[in-house]
Structures are given as structure tokens and as C-alpha cells.
Short mmCIF file of C-alpha atoms in Angstrom, two decimals:
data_model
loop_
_atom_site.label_atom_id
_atom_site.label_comp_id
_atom_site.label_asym_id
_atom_site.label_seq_id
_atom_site.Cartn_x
_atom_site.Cartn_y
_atom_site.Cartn_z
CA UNK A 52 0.01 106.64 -172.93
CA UNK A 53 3.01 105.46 -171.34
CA UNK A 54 4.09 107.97 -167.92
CA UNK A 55 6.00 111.02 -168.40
CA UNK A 56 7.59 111.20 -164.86
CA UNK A 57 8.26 108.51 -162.56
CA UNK A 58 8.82 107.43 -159.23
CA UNK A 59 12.52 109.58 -159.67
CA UNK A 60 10.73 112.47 -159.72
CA UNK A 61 9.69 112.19 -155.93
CA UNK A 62 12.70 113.17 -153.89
CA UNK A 63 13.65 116.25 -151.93
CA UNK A 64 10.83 118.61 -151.30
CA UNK A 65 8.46 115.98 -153.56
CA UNK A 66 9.54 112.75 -151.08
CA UNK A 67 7.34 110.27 -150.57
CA UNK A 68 7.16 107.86 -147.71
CA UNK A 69 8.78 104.00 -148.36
CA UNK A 70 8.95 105.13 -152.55
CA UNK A 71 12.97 104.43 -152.64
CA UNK A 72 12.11 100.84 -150.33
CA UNK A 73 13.89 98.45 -152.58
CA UNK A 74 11.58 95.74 -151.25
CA UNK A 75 8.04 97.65 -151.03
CA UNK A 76 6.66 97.79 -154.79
CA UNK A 77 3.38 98.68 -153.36
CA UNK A 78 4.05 102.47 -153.25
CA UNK A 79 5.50 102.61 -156.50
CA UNK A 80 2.95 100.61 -157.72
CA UNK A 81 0.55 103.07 -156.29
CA UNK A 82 2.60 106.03 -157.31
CA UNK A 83 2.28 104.79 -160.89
CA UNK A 84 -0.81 104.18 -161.40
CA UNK A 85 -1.56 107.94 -159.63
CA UNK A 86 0.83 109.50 -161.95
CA UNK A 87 -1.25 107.75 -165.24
CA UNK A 88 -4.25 109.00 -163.78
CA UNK A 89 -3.36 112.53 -162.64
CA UNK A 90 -0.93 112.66 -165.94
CA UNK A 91 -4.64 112.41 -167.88
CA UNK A 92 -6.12 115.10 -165.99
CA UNK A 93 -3.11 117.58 -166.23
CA UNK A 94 -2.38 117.31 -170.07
CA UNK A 95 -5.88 117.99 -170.86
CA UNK A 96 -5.84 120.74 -168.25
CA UNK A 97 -3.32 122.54 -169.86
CA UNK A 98 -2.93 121.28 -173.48
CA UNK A 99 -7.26 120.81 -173.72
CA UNK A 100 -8.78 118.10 -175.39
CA UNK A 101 -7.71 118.76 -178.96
CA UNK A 102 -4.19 119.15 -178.50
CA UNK A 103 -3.78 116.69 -175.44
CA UNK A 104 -4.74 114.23 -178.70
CA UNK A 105 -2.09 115.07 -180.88
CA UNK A 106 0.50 115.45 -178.06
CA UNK A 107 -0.67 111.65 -177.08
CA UNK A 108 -0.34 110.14 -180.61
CA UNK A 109 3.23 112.19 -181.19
CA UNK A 110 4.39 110.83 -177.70
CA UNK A 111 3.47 107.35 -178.36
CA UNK A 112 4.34 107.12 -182.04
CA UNK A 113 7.63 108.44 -182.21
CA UNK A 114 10.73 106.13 -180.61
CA UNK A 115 12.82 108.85 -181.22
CA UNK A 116 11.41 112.14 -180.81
CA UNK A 117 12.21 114.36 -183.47
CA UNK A 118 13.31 118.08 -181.88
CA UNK A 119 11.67 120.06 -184.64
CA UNK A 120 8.63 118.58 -183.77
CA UNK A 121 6.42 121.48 -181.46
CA UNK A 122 5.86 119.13 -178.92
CA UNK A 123 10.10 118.20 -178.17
CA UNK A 124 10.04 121.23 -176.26
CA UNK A 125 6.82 121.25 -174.81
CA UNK A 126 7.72 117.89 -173.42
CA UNK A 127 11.63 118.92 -172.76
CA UNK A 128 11.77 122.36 -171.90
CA UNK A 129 13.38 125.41 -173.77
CA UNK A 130 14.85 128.87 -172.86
CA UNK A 131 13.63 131.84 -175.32
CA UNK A 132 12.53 134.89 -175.53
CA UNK A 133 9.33 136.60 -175.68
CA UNK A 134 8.25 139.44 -177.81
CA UNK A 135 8.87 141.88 -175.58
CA UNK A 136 12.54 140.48 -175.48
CA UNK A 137 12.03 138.96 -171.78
CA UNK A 138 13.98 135.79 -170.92
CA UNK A 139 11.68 132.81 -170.00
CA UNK A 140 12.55 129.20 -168.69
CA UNK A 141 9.96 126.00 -169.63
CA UNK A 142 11.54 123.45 -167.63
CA UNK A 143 9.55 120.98 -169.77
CA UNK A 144 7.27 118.03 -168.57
CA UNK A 145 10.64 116.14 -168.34
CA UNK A 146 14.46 116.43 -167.82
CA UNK A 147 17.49 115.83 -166.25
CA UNK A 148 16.99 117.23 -163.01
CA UNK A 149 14.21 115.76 -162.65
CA UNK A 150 11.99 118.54 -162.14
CA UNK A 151 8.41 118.49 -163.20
CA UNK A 152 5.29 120.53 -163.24
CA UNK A 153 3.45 117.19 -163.78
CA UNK A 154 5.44 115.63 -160.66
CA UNK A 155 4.49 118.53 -158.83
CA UNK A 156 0.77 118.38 -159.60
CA UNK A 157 1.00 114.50 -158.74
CA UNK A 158 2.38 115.04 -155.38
CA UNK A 159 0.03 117.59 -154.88
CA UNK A 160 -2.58 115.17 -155.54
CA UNK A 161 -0.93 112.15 -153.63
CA UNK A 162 -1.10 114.41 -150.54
CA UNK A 163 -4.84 115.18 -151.17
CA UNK A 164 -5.69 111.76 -151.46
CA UNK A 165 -3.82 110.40 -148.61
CA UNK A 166 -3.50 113.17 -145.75
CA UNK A 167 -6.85 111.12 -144.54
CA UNK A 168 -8.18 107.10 -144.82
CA UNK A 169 -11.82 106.02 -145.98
CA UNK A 170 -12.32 103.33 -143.80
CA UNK A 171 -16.01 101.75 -143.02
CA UNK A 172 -16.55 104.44 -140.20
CA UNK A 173 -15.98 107.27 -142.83
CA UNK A 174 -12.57 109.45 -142.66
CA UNK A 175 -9.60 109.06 -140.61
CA UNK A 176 -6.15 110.06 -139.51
CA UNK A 177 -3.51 107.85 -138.13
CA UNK A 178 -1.87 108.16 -134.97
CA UNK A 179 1.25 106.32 -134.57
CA UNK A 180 2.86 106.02 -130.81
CA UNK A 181 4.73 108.68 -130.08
CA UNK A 182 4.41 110.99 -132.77
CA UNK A 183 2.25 113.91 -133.65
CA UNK A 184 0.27 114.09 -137.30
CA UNK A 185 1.21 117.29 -138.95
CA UNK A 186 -0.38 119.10 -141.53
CA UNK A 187 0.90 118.82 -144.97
CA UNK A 188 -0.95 122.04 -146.42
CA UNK A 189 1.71 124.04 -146.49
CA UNK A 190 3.96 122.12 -148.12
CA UNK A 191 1.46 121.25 -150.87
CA UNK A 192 0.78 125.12 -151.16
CA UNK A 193 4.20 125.68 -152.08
CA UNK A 194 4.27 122.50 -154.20
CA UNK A 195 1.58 124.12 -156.16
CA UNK A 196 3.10 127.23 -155.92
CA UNK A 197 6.13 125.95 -158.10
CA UNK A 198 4.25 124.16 -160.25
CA UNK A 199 1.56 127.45 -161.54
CA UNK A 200 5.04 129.17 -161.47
CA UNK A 201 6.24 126.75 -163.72
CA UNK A 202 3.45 126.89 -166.03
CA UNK A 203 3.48 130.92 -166.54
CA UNK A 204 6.86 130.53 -168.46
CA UNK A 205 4.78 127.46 -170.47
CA UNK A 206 2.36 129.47 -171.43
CA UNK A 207 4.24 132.15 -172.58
CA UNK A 208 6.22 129.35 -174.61
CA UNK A 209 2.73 128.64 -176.13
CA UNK A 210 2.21 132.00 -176.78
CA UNK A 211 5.33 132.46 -178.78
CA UNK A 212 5.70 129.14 -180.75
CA UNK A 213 1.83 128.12 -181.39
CA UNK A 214 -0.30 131.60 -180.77
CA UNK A 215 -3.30 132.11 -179.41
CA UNK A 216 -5.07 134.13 -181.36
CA UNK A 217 -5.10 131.69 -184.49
CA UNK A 218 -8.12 129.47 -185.34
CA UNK A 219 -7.62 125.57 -184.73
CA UNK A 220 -6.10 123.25 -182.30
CA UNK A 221 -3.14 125.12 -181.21
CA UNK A 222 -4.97 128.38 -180.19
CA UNK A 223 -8.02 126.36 -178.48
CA UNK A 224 -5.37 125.59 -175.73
CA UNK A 225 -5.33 129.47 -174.21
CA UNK A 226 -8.84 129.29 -173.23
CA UNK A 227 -8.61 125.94 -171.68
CA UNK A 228 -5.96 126.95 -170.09
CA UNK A 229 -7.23 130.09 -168.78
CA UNK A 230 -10.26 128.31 -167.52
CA UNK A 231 -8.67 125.83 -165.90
CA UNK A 232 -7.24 125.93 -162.19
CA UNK A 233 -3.40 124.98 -162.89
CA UNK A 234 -2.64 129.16 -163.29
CA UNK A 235 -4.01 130.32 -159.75
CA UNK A 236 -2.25 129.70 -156.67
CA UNK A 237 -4.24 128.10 -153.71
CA UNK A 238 -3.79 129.07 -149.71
CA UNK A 239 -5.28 126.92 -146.82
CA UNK A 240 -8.58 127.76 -147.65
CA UNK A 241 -8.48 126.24 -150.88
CA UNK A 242 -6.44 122.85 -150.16
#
């Protein structure tokens, strides 16, 4: 499956070192191979294993995408209401501004993987000359932050348009979902 987000994505509070280098392809290189991966991980996080299927085979197949398909919006965002008449913003997996709970869990991820280096003598942090390490925790705590905020107004955009109290594919997502560790927050203790 081709990548939802890309290397755009990562600016402002998402930068990433040497990504907008016009002459170092090895971090975007990196970046997009972490963003296949991860992107794996998060569809079937949220979407579960059923519907991460037919999401994948819509995506792919169509050149076009066809908006009264159920997954345009899941993949582009949509304001609506709930049943109780309460406003609710999916921003979508991707769109113009370039915001992304996908990004988000990426960078998240990025950070994770790269805060230390696995060398031969097990786990290490650089020190560069005249500068001092600091800890990226809380910045990826209120990455994540965004992100589970992010997917509250998704689910309730599941809720509405598929149910989840139906039999099949569409309701098997709510308790993926709700097993799953993309709705809960995490604090220092966690990351």
C-alpha cells in the first residue's frame, strides 16, 4: 500500500532533523520506509484486521477516489454531527494542512526509535561538543496527546456512519479499537 503521509507532514511541532536537506535522501529515505511500517501498524490499530483489508484494496484500487465511498472521509476528514447534535471534526488521515493522526503516531515512533543508538556496546546517546542532549518525552507526550485527541472525533465518525453495534466488518472495528492503545494518553512513565 502506497504511504498516506509523507515527508510534508514533518514540519513545525512534527520537524525532523536534515528531512527538508535537498541533498540528504537518507532521512527521507528512512522517514519513508518508517511511515510504511508504522502506517501498517496504525491502520490495523484503529481500523482492525478486517476493515484495514478493505480500506487497503479501496485505497489502492481506486485512481480517483470516489467521495460516496465510506472510506473518502475516513481517509479525508469530515465535520458532522453526532446524535446527540454535538459538532465533531475528523481531520482525516490526510489533507491540506497537512495534519495527520498517522504523522503524529510516526513521529511519535521516529522519536522512540532514535532518542538512543544500538551500537555493539549496547545503547547509546550522542554527545556533540558543546551542546547538551535533551529529552524529547515531552514533546512526544503532547504529540500523542494530539493524535488520541484526534482519534476521539474518528471514532465518533465511526460511530455515526458505520455503527458499532452491527454484526460484520464495520462494527468489529470498536472493539479493536477499544483494545488497542491509540485512545489513552501516555505521561513519562509510559514513553
Amino acid at each position: 500500500m502506497t504511504n498516506i503521509v509523507d515527508y510534508t507532514y514533518f514540519r513545525n511541532r512534527l520537524q525532523i532533523a536534515n528531512l527538508q536537506s535537498t541533498t540528504d535522501t537518507d532521512v527521507k529515505d528512512y522517514l519513508a520506509s518508517l511511515i510504511t511500517d508504522c502506517q501498517y501498524n496504525f491502520l490495523n490499530g484503529i481500523l482492525g484486521a478486517a476493515l484495514y483489508v478493505d480500506f487497503k484494496a479501496w485505497y489502492e484500487t481506486v485512481p480517483t477516489p470516489d467521495p460516496l465511498s465510506p472510506f473518502y472521509n475516513l481517509l479525508n476528514g469530515e465535520v458532522f454531527e453526532d446524535e446527540n447534535g454535538n459538532t465533531w471534526n475528523w481531520i482525516g488521515l490526510k489533507n491540506e494542512q497537512k495534519l495527520s493522526p498517522l504523522a503524529n503516531f510516526v513521529y511519535y515512533t521516529f522519536q522512540e526509535l532514535n532518542f538512543t543508538q544500538t551500537t555493539s556496546a549496547g545503547e547509546v546517546r550522542s554527545k556533540a561538543d558543546n551542546s547538551r542532549t535533551a529529552m524529547p518525552l515531552q514533546k512526544m507526550i503532547e504529540v500523542w496527546a494530539e493524535m488520541v485527541d484526534w482519534l476521539k472525533a474518528y471514532y465518533q465518525y465511526m460511530k455515526k456512519y458505520f455503527g458499532i453495534t452491527g454484526e460484520g466488518d464495520w462494527a468489529k472495528f470498536h472493539l479493536c479499537f477499544l483494545q488497542g492503545n491509540y485512545a489513552n494518553k501516555v505521561n513519562f512513565l509510559d514513553a
